Coordinates of C-alpha atoms in Angstrom, one line a residue:
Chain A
X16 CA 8.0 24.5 37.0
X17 CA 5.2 25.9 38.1
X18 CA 5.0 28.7 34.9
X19 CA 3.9 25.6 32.7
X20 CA 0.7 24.2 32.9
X21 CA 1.1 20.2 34.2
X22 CA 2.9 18.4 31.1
X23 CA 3.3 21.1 29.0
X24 CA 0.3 21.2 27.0
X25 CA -2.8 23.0 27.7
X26 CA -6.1 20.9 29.1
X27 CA -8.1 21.7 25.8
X28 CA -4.9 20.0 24.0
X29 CA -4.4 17.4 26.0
X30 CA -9.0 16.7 26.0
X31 CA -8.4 16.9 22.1
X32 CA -5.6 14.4 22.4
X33 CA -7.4 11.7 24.6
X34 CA -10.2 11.5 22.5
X35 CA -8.2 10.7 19.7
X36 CA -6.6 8.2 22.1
X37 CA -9.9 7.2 23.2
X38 CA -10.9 6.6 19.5
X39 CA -8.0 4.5 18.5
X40 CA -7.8 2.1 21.5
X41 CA -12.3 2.3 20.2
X42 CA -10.9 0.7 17.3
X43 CA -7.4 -1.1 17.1
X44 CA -5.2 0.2 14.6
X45 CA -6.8 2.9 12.9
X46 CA -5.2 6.1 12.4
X47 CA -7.1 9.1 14.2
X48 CA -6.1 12.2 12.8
X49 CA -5.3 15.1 15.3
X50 CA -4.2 18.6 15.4
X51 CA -0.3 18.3 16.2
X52 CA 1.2 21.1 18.5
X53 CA 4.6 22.5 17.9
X54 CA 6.3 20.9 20.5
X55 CA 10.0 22.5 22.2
X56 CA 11.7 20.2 20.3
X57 CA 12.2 19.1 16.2
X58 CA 9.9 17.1 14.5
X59 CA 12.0 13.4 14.5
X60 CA 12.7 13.7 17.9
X61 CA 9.0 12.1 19.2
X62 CA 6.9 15.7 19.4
X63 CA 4.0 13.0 18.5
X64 CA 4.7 10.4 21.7
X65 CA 5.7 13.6 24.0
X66 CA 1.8 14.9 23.7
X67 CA 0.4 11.2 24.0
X68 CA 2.3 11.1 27.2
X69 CA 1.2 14.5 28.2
X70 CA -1.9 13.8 27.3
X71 CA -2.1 10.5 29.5
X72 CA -0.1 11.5 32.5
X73 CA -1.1 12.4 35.8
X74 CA 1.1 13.6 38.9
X75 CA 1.2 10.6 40.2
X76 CA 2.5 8.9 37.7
X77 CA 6.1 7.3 37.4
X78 CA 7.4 7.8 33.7
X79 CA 10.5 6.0 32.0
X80 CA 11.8 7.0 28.6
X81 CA 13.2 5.2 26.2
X82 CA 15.5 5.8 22.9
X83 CA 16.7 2.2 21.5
X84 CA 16.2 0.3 24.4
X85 CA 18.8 2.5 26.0
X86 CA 17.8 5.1 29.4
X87 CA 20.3 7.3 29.1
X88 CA 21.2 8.8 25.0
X89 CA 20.3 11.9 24.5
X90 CA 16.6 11.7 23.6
X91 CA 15.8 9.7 26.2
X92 CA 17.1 12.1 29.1
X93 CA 16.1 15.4 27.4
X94 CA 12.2 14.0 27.0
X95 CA 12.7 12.7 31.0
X96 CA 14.2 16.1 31.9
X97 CA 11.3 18.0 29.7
X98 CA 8.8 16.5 31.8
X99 CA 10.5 16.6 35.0
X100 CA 10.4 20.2 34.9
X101 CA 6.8 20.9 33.2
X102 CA 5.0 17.8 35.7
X103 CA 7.1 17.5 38.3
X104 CA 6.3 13.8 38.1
X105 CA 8.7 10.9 39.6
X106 CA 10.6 9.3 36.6
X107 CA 12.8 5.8 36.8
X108 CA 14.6 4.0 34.6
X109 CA 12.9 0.8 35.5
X110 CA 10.5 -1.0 33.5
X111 CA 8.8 -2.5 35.9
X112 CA 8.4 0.4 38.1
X113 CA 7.4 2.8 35.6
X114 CA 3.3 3.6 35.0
X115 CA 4.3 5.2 31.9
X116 CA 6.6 4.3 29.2
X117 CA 7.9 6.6 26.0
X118 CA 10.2 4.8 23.6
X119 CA 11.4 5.0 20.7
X120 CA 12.6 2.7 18.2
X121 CA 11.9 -0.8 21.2
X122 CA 9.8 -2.7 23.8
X123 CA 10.9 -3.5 26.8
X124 CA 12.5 -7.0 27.6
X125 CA 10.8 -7.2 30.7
X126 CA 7.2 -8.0 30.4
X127 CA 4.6 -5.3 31.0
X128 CA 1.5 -5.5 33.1
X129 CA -1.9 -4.4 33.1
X130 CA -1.8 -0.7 34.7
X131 CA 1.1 -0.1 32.3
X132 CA 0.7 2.4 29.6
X133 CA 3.5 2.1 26.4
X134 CA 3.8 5.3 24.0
X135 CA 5.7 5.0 21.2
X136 CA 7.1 7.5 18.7
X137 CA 5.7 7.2 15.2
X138 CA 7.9 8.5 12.4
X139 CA 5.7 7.5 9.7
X140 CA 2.3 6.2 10.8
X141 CA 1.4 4.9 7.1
X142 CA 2.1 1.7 6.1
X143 CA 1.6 1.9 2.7
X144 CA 3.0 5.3 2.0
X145 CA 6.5 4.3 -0.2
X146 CA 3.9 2.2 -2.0
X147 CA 0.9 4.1 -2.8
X148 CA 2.0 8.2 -1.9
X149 CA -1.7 9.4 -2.4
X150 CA -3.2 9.6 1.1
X151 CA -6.3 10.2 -0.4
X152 CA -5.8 6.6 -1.8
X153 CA -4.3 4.9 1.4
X154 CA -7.1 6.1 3.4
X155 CA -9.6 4.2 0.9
X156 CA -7.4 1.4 0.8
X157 CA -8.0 0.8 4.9
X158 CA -11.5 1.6 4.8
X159 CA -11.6 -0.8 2.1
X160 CA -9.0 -3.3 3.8
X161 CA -7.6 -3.9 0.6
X162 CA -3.9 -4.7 1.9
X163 CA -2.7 -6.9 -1.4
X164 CA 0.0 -4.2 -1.8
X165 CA 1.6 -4.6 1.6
X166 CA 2.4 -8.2 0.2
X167 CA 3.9 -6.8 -2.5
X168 CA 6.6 -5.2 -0.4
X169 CA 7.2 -8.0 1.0
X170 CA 7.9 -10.2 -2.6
X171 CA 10.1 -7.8 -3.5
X172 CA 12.2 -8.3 -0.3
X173 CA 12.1 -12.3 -1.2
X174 CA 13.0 -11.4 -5.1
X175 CA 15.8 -9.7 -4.4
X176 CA 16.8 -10.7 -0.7
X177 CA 15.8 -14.5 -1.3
X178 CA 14.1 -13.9 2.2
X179 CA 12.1 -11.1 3.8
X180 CA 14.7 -8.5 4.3
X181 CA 12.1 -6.2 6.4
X182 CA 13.8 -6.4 9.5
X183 CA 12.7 -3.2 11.4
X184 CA 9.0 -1.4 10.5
X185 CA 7.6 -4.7 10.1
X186 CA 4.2 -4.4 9.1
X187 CA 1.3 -6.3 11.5
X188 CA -2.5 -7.4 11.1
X189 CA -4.3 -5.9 14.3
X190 CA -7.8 -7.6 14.8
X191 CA -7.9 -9.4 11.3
X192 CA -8.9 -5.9 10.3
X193 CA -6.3 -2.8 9.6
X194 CA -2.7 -3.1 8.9
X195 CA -0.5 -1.2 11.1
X196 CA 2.7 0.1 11.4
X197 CA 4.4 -1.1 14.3
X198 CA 6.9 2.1 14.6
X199 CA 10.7 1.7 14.0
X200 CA 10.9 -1.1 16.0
X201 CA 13.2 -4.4 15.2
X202 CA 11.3 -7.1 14.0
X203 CA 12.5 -9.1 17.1
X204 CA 9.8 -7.3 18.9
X205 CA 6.9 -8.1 17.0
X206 CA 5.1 -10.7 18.8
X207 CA 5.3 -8.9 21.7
X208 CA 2.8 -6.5 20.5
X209 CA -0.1 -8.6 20.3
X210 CA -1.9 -10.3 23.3
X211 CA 0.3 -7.7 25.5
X212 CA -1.4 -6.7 29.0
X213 CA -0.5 -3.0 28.9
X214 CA -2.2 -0.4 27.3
X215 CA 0.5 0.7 23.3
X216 CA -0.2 4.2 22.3
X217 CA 1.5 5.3 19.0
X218 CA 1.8 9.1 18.0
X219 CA 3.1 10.8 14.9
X220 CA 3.4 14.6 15.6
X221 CA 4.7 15.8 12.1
X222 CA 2.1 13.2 10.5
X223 CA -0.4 14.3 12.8
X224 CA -1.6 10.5 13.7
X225 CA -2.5 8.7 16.7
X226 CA -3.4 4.9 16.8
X227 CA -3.7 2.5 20.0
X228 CA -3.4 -1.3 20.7
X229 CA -6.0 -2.2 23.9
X230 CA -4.5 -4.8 26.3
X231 CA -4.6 -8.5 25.0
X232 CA -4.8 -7.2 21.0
X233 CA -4.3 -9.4 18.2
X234 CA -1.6 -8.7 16.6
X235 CA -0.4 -10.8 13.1
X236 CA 2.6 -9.9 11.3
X237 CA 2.1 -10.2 7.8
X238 CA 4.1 -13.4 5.8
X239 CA 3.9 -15.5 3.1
X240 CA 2.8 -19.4 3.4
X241 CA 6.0 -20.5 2.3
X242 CA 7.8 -17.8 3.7
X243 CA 6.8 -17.1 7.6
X244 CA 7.4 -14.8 9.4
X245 CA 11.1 -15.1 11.8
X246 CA 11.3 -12.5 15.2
X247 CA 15.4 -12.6 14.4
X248 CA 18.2 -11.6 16.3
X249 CA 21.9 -11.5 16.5
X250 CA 23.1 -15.4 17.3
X251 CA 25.2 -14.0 19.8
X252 CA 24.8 -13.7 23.9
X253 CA 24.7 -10.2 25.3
X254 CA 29.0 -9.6 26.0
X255 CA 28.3 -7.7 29.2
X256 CA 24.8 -9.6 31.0
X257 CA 25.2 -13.2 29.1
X258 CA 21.2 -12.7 28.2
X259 CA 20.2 -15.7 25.2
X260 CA 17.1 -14.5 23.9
X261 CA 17.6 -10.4 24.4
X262 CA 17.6 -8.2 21.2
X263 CA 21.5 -7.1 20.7
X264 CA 23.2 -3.7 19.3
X265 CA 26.3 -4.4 18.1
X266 CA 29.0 -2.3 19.6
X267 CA 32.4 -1.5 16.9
X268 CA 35.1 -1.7 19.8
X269 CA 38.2 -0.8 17.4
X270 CA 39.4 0.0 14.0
X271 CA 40.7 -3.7 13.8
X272 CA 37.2 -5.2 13.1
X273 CA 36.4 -6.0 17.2
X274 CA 33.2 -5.8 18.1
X275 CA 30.6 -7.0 20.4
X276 CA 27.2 -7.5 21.2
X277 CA 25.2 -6.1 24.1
X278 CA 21.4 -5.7 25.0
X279 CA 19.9 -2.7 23.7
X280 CA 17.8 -2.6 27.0
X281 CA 20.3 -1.4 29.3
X282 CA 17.7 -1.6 32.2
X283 CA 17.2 -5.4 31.9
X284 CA 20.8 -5.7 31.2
X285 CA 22.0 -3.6 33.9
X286 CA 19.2 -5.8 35.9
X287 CA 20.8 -9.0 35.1
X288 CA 24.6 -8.0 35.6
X289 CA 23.5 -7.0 39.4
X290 CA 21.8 -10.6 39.8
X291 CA 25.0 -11.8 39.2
X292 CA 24.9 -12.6 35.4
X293 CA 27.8 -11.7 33.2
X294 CA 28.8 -12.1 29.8
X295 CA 32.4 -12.9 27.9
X296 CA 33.5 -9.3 27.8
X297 CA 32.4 -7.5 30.8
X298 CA 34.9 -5.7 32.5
X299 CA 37.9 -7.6 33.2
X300 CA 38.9 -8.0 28.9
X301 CA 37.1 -5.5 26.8
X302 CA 39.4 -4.1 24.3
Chain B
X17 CA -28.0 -14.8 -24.3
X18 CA -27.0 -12.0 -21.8
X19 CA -24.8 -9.3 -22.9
X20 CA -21.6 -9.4 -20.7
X21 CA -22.0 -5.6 -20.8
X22 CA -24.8 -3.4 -21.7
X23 CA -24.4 0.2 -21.8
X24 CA -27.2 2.2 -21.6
X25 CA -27.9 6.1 -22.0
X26 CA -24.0 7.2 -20.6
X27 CA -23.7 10.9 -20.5
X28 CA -21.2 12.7 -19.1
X29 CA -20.8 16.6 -19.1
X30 CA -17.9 19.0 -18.1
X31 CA -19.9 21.5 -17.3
X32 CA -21.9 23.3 -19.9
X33 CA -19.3 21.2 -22.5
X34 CA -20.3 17.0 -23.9
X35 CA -17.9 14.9 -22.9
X36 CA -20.2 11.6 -24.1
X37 CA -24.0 12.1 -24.8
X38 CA -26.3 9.6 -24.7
X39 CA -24.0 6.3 -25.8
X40 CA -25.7 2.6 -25.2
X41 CA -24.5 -0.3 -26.3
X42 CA -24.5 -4.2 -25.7
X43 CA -21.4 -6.4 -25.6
X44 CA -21.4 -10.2 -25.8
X45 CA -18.9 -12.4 -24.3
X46 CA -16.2 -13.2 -26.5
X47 CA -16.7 -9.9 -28.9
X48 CA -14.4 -7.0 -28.9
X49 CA -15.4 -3.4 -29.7
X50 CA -13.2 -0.7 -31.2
X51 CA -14.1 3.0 -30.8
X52 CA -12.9 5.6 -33.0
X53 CA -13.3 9.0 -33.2
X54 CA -10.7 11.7 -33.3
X55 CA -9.0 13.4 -30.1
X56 CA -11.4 15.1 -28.1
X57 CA -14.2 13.5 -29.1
X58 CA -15.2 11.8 -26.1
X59 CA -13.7 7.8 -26.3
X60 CA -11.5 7.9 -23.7
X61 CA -14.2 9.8 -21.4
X62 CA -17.1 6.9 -22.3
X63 CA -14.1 4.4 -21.7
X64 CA -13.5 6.2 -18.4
X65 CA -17.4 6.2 -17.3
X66 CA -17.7 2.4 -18.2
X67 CA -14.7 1.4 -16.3
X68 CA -16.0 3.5 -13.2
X69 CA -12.7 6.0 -13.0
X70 CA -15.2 8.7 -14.0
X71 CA -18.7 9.2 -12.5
X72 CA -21.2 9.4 -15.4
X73 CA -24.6 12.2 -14.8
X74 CA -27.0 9.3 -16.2
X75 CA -27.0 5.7 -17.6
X76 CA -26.0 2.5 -16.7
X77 CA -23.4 0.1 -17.2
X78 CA -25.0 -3.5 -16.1
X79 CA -22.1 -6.1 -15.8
X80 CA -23.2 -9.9 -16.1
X81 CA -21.5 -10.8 -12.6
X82 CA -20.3 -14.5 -12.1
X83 CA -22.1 -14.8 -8.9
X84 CA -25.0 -12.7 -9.3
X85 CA -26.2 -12.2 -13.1
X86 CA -26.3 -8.5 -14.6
X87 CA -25.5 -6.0 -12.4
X88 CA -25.5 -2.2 -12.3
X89 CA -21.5 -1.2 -11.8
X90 CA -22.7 2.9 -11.5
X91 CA -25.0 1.9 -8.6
X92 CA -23.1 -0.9 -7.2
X93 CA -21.2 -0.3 -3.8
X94 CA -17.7 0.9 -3.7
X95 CA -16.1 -1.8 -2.4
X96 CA -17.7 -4.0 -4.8
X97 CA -16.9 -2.0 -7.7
X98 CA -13.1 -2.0 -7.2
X99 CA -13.1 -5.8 -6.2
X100 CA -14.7 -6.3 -9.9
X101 CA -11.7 -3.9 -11.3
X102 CA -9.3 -6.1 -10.2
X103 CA -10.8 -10.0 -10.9
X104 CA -13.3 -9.9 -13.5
X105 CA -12.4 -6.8 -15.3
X106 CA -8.9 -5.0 -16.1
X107 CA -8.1 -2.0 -17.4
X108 CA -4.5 -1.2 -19.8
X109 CA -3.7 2.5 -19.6
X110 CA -2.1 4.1 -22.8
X111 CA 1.1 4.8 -21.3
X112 CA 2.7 2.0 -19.7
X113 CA 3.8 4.1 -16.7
X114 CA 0.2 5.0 -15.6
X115 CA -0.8 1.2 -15.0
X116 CA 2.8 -0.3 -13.7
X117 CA 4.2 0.6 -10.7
X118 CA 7.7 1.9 -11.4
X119 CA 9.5 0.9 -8.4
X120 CA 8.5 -2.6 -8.4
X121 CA 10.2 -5.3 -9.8
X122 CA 8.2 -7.3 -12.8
X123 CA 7.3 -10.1 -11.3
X124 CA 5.9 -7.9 -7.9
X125 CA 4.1 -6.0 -11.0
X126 CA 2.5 -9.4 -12.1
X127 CA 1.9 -10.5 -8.2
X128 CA 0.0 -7.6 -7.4
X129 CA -3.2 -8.7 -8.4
X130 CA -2.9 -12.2 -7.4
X131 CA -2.1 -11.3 -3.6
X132 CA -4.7 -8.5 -3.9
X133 CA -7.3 -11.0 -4.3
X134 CA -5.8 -13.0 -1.1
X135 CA -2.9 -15.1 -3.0
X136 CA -0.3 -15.9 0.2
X137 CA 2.1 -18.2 -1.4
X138 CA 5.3 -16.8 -2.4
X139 CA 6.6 -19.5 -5.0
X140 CA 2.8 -19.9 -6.6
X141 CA 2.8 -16.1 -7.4
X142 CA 6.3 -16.1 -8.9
X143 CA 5.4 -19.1 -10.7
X144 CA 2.3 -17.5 -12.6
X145 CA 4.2 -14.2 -13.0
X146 CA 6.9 -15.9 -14.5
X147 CA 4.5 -17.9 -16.8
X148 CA 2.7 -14.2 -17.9
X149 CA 5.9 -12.8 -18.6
X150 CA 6.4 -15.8 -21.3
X151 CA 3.2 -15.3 -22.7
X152 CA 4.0 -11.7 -23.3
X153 CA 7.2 -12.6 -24.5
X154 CA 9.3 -11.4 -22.2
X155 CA 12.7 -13.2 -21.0
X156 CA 12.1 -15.3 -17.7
X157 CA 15.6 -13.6 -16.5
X158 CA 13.9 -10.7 -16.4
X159 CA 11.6 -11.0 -13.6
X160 CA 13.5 -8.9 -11.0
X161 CA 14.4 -6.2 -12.8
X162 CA 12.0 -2.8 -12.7
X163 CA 10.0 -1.8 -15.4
X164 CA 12.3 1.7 -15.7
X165 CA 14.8 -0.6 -17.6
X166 CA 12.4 -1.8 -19.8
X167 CA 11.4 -0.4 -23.2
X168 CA 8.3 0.9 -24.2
X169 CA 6.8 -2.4 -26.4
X170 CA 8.1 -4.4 -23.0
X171 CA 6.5 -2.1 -20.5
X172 CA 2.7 -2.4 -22.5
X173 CA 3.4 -6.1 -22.4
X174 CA 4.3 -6.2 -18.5
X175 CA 1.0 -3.9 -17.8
X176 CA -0.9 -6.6 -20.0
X177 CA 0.3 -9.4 -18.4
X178 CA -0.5 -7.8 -15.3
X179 CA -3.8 -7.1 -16.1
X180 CA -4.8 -10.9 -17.3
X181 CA -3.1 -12.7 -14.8
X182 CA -6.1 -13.1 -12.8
X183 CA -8.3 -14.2 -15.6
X184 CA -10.7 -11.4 -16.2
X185 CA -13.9 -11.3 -19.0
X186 CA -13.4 -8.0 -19.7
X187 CA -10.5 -5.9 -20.6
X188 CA -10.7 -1.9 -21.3
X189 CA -8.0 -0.5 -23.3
X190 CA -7.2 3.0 -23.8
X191 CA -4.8 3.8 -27.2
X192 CA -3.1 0.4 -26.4
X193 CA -0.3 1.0 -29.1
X194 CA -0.3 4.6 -28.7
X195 CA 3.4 5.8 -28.7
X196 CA 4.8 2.5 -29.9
X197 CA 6.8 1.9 -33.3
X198 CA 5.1 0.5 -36.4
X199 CA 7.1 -3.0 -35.6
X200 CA 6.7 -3.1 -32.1
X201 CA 2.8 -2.2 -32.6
X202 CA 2.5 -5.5 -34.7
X203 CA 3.6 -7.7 -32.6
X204 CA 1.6 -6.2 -29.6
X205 CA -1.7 -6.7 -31.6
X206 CA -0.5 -9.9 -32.8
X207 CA -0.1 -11.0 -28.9
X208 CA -3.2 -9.0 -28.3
X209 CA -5.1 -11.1 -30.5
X210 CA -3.6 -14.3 -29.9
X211 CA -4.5 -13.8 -26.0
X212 CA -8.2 -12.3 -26.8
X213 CA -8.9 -15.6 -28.9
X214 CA -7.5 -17.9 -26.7
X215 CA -8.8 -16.7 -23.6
X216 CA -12.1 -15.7 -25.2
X217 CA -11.5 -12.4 -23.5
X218 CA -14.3 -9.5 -24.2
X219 CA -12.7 -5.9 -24.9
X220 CA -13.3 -2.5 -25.6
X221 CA -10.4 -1.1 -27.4
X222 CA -10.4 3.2 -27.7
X223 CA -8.2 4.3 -30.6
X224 CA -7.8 7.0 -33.2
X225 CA -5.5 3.7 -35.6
X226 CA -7.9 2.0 -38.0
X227 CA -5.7 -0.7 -38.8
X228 CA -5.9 -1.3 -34.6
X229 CA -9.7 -2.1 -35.2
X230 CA -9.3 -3.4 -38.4
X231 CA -7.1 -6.3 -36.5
X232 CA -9.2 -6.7 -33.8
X233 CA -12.5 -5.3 -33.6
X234 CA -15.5 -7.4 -34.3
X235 CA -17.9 -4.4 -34.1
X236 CA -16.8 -0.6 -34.4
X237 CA -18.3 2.8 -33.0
X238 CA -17.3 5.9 -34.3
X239 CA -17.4 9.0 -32.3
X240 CA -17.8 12.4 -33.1
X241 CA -18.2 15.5 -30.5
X242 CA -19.6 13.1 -28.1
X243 CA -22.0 11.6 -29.9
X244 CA -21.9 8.1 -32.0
X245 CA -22.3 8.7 -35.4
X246 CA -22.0 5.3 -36.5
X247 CA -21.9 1.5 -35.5
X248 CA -22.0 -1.6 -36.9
X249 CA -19.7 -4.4 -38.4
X250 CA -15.7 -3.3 -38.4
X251 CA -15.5 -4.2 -41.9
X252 CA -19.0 -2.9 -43.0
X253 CA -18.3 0.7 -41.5
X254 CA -14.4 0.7 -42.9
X255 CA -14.8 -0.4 -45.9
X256 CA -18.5 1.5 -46.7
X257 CA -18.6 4.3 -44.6
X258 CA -22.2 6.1 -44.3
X259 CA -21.3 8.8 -42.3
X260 CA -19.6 12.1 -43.6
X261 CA -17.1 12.0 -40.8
X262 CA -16.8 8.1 -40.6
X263 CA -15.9 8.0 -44.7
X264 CA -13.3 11.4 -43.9
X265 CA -11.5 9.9 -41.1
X266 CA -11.9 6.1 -43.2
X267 CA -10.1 8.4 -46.1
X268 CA -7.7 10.0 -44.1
X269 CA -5.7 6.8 -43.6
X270 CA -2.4 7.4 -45.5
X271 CA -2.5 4.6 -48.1
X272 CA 1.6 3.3 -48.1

């Protein structure tokens, strides 16, 4: 371990980094432009949220990854392992232990708390990019706030969905001011974003983007008067924990069109199997 | 009465070469002026510099604002600029494709402007997109589909019908029936004028077709290597040209 420097990244990368930090949490929702490292790993695989973290992390921190809710698929235990070896800092797989969260594609079930730090990985940090492709244009059109053409996504779901088909990516409103993207994450998790007490970090490594949510942010996603905006879900329970009101994968079980639905969050799940909760399929009649 | 646009002293160079010297003119509410000129001879630059997509090295283009009376668009803020591009003023490329977004449906074509000025209701903006489309003549059912499956007469009526929706006073238009058949151009300028006269719409139309102006110019300029060589009357400068290159172009016109 000790042939890295702590976290990887070198102290001038990681002072560069938290300033950018420190400008996006200055103002909520604006992209800060950075200078990207090449990372050990492929761009798609959170290069952008591995800096933020190394950036943010000290050795006494406690660090959780996530990859779609789940602690244990392959992105989630290489980017633990990666900074087990070049920090040397204590990692966990529960939420509410952890002082520093990477995920990807989900927020936790469990409700953070001040102290907390989320960093999620940004595919594409732009908004309006399959709109308007010009950055030079995009830019002006946030300094600008002109946003009319992020509604215009949204009609075109309604036109040809009948209802706003968005259902992951969902754009949001920070502050009444810039329009963000709220990385890959299911719509479900929206309002979870805004008014939250931890500290959300977003970075884009191949887009070379950081932007930050401060704790207790207001965060809006965007809807139409008659058509408002629904945080939706399977209608199912979770199959293994019974959880109601938990975002759900669904799980093929066969090739005779069995399937079932289980949290995404295997930590809370896991959590609420060992309290003694348990769902229809758990164990005893799984196919 | 205040002009609804006066232009005064617009010159624009490309480097050592003209692209518009020195062009000032007034336009009144409710009047539409034709350019003409042949290619290269500085319309659609003067167009450009009026409309702000191209910064002009001197003159000024005062706008008669609704809220606060004749303003200068060159000197006026960014921000206020483009909010006048899309209420009060609108702008219809000569091909179709370079004012439409592609990808989007008709109707989202038609919505744009109305949710870019802050319009939030879903069924209101399909309502008055469907209602454009019918006023361009184009089928209701058609709403959803993209403007790739439309022809090109179709496509110059969706981008017009995009462009009025929010009511502007002033409309620039670049070679509106460029590239379009001799039918399909006649019924465009018949909608064109119908619309200009019933909406009392003010317009600057840039074209190299006579018989465009001849429909629906009140007033005509003719350009020459940047410079306008004559003005007046459309009928006046058609039918007695002064000019040595106003009566050769006026005489160029194949007579069928």
């Amino acid at each position: 371990m000790s042939d890295y420097n702590f976290a990887y990244l070198d102290e001038q990368t990681k002072r560069m980094i938290r300033r950018a930090i420190l400008k996006g949490l200055a103002i909520p929702g604006y992209q800060v432009p950075f200078a990207s490292r090449e990372m050990p790993m492929p761009y798609g695989w959170g290069t952008g949220g591995v800096q933020v973290s190394a950036a943010v992390m000290t050795p006494q921190d406690r660090f959780k990854v996530i990859d779609q809710g789940a602690d244990d698929t392959t992105n989630a235990v290489s980017i633990r392992t990666f900074f087990e070896r070049t920090a040397g800092v204590a990692t966990t797989t529960k939420t509410s232990e952890a002082s520093v969260i990477q995920t990807r594609h989900r927020i936790p079930e469990e409700p953070l708390s001040e102290g907390q730090i989320l960093v999620y990985q940004v595919p594409i940090p732009e908004p309006l990019r399959f709109l308007e492709p010009r950055e030079s244009e995009t830019r002006k059109m946030h300094s600008l706030a002109e946003y009319g053409l992020m509604h215009v996504k949204l009609y075109e779901d309604i036109s040809r969905h009948g209802h706003i088909a968005t259902s992951y990516d969902y754009p949001v409103k920070v502050e009444g001011r810039y329009v963000m993207d709220p990385s890959p994450i299911p719509k479900f998790d929206n309002p979870k974003l805004g008014d939250m007490a931890a500290i959300q970090l977003f970075g884009a490594g191949r887009e070379q983007r950081i932007y930050a949510l401060p704790p207790y942010t207001q965060v809006v996603s965007l809807d139409f008067e008659d058509h408002p905006f629904e945080a939706s879900k399977p209608d199912h329970p979770c199959a293994m924990c019974g959880a109601e009101n938990s975002y759900l994968d669904e799980v093929i079980t066969d090739d005779a069109g069995r399937r079932m639905f289980v949290c995404s969050d295997t930590d809370f799940c896991e959590a609420r199997q060992v309290a003694g909760h348990t769902g229809t399929m758990n164990g005893k009649d799984a196919a | 009465m205040t002009p609804l646009l006066s232009v005064q002293g617009i010159t624009k160079f490309y480097g050592q070469h003209i692209g518009c010297k020195d062009v000032g003119f007034d336009l009144y509410p409710g009047e539409v002026m034709g350019i003409v000129g042949e290619s290269g001879s500085g319309k659609s630059t003067l167009l450009n510099c009026m409309a702000g997509h191209l910064t002009s090295d001197a003159g000024a283009v005062v706008f008669d604002t609704r809220t606060d009376g004749p303003r200068d668009t060159v000197t006026m803020s960014e921000p206020e600029r483009r909010m006048l591009s899309r209420t009060d003023w609108a702008f219809v490329h000569q091909h179709a494709r370079d004012g439409l977004r592609m990808g989007v449906s008709a109707g989202g074509n038609v919505g744009e402007r109305l949710m870019a000025v802050g319009e939030r209701h879903y069924g209101d903006i399909r309502a008055k997109a469907t209602d454009w489309l019918g006023r361009v003549e184009i089928d209701a059912t058609r709403v959803d589909d993209r403007p790739t499956t439309f022809s090109g007469g179709m496509q110059q009526r969706l981008q017009i019908a995009r462009n009025l929706v929010t009511g502007p006073r002033l409309v620039f238009m670049d070679e509106p029936t460029g590239g379009l058949d001799v039918s399909v151009q006649a019924r465009l300028l018949d909608l064109l004028r119908g619309l200009v006269r019933d909406m009392g719409l003010s317009a600057i139309i840039v074209t190299h077709d006579l018989a465009v102006v001849r429909l629906l110019a009140d007033r005509l300029m003719v350009m020459k290597d940047g410079h306008v060589v004559e003005a007046g009357l459309t009928d006046q400068v058609l039918d007695d040209p002064q000019h040595a290159y106003s009566q050769l172009l006026v005489s160029s016109v194949l007579q069928v």
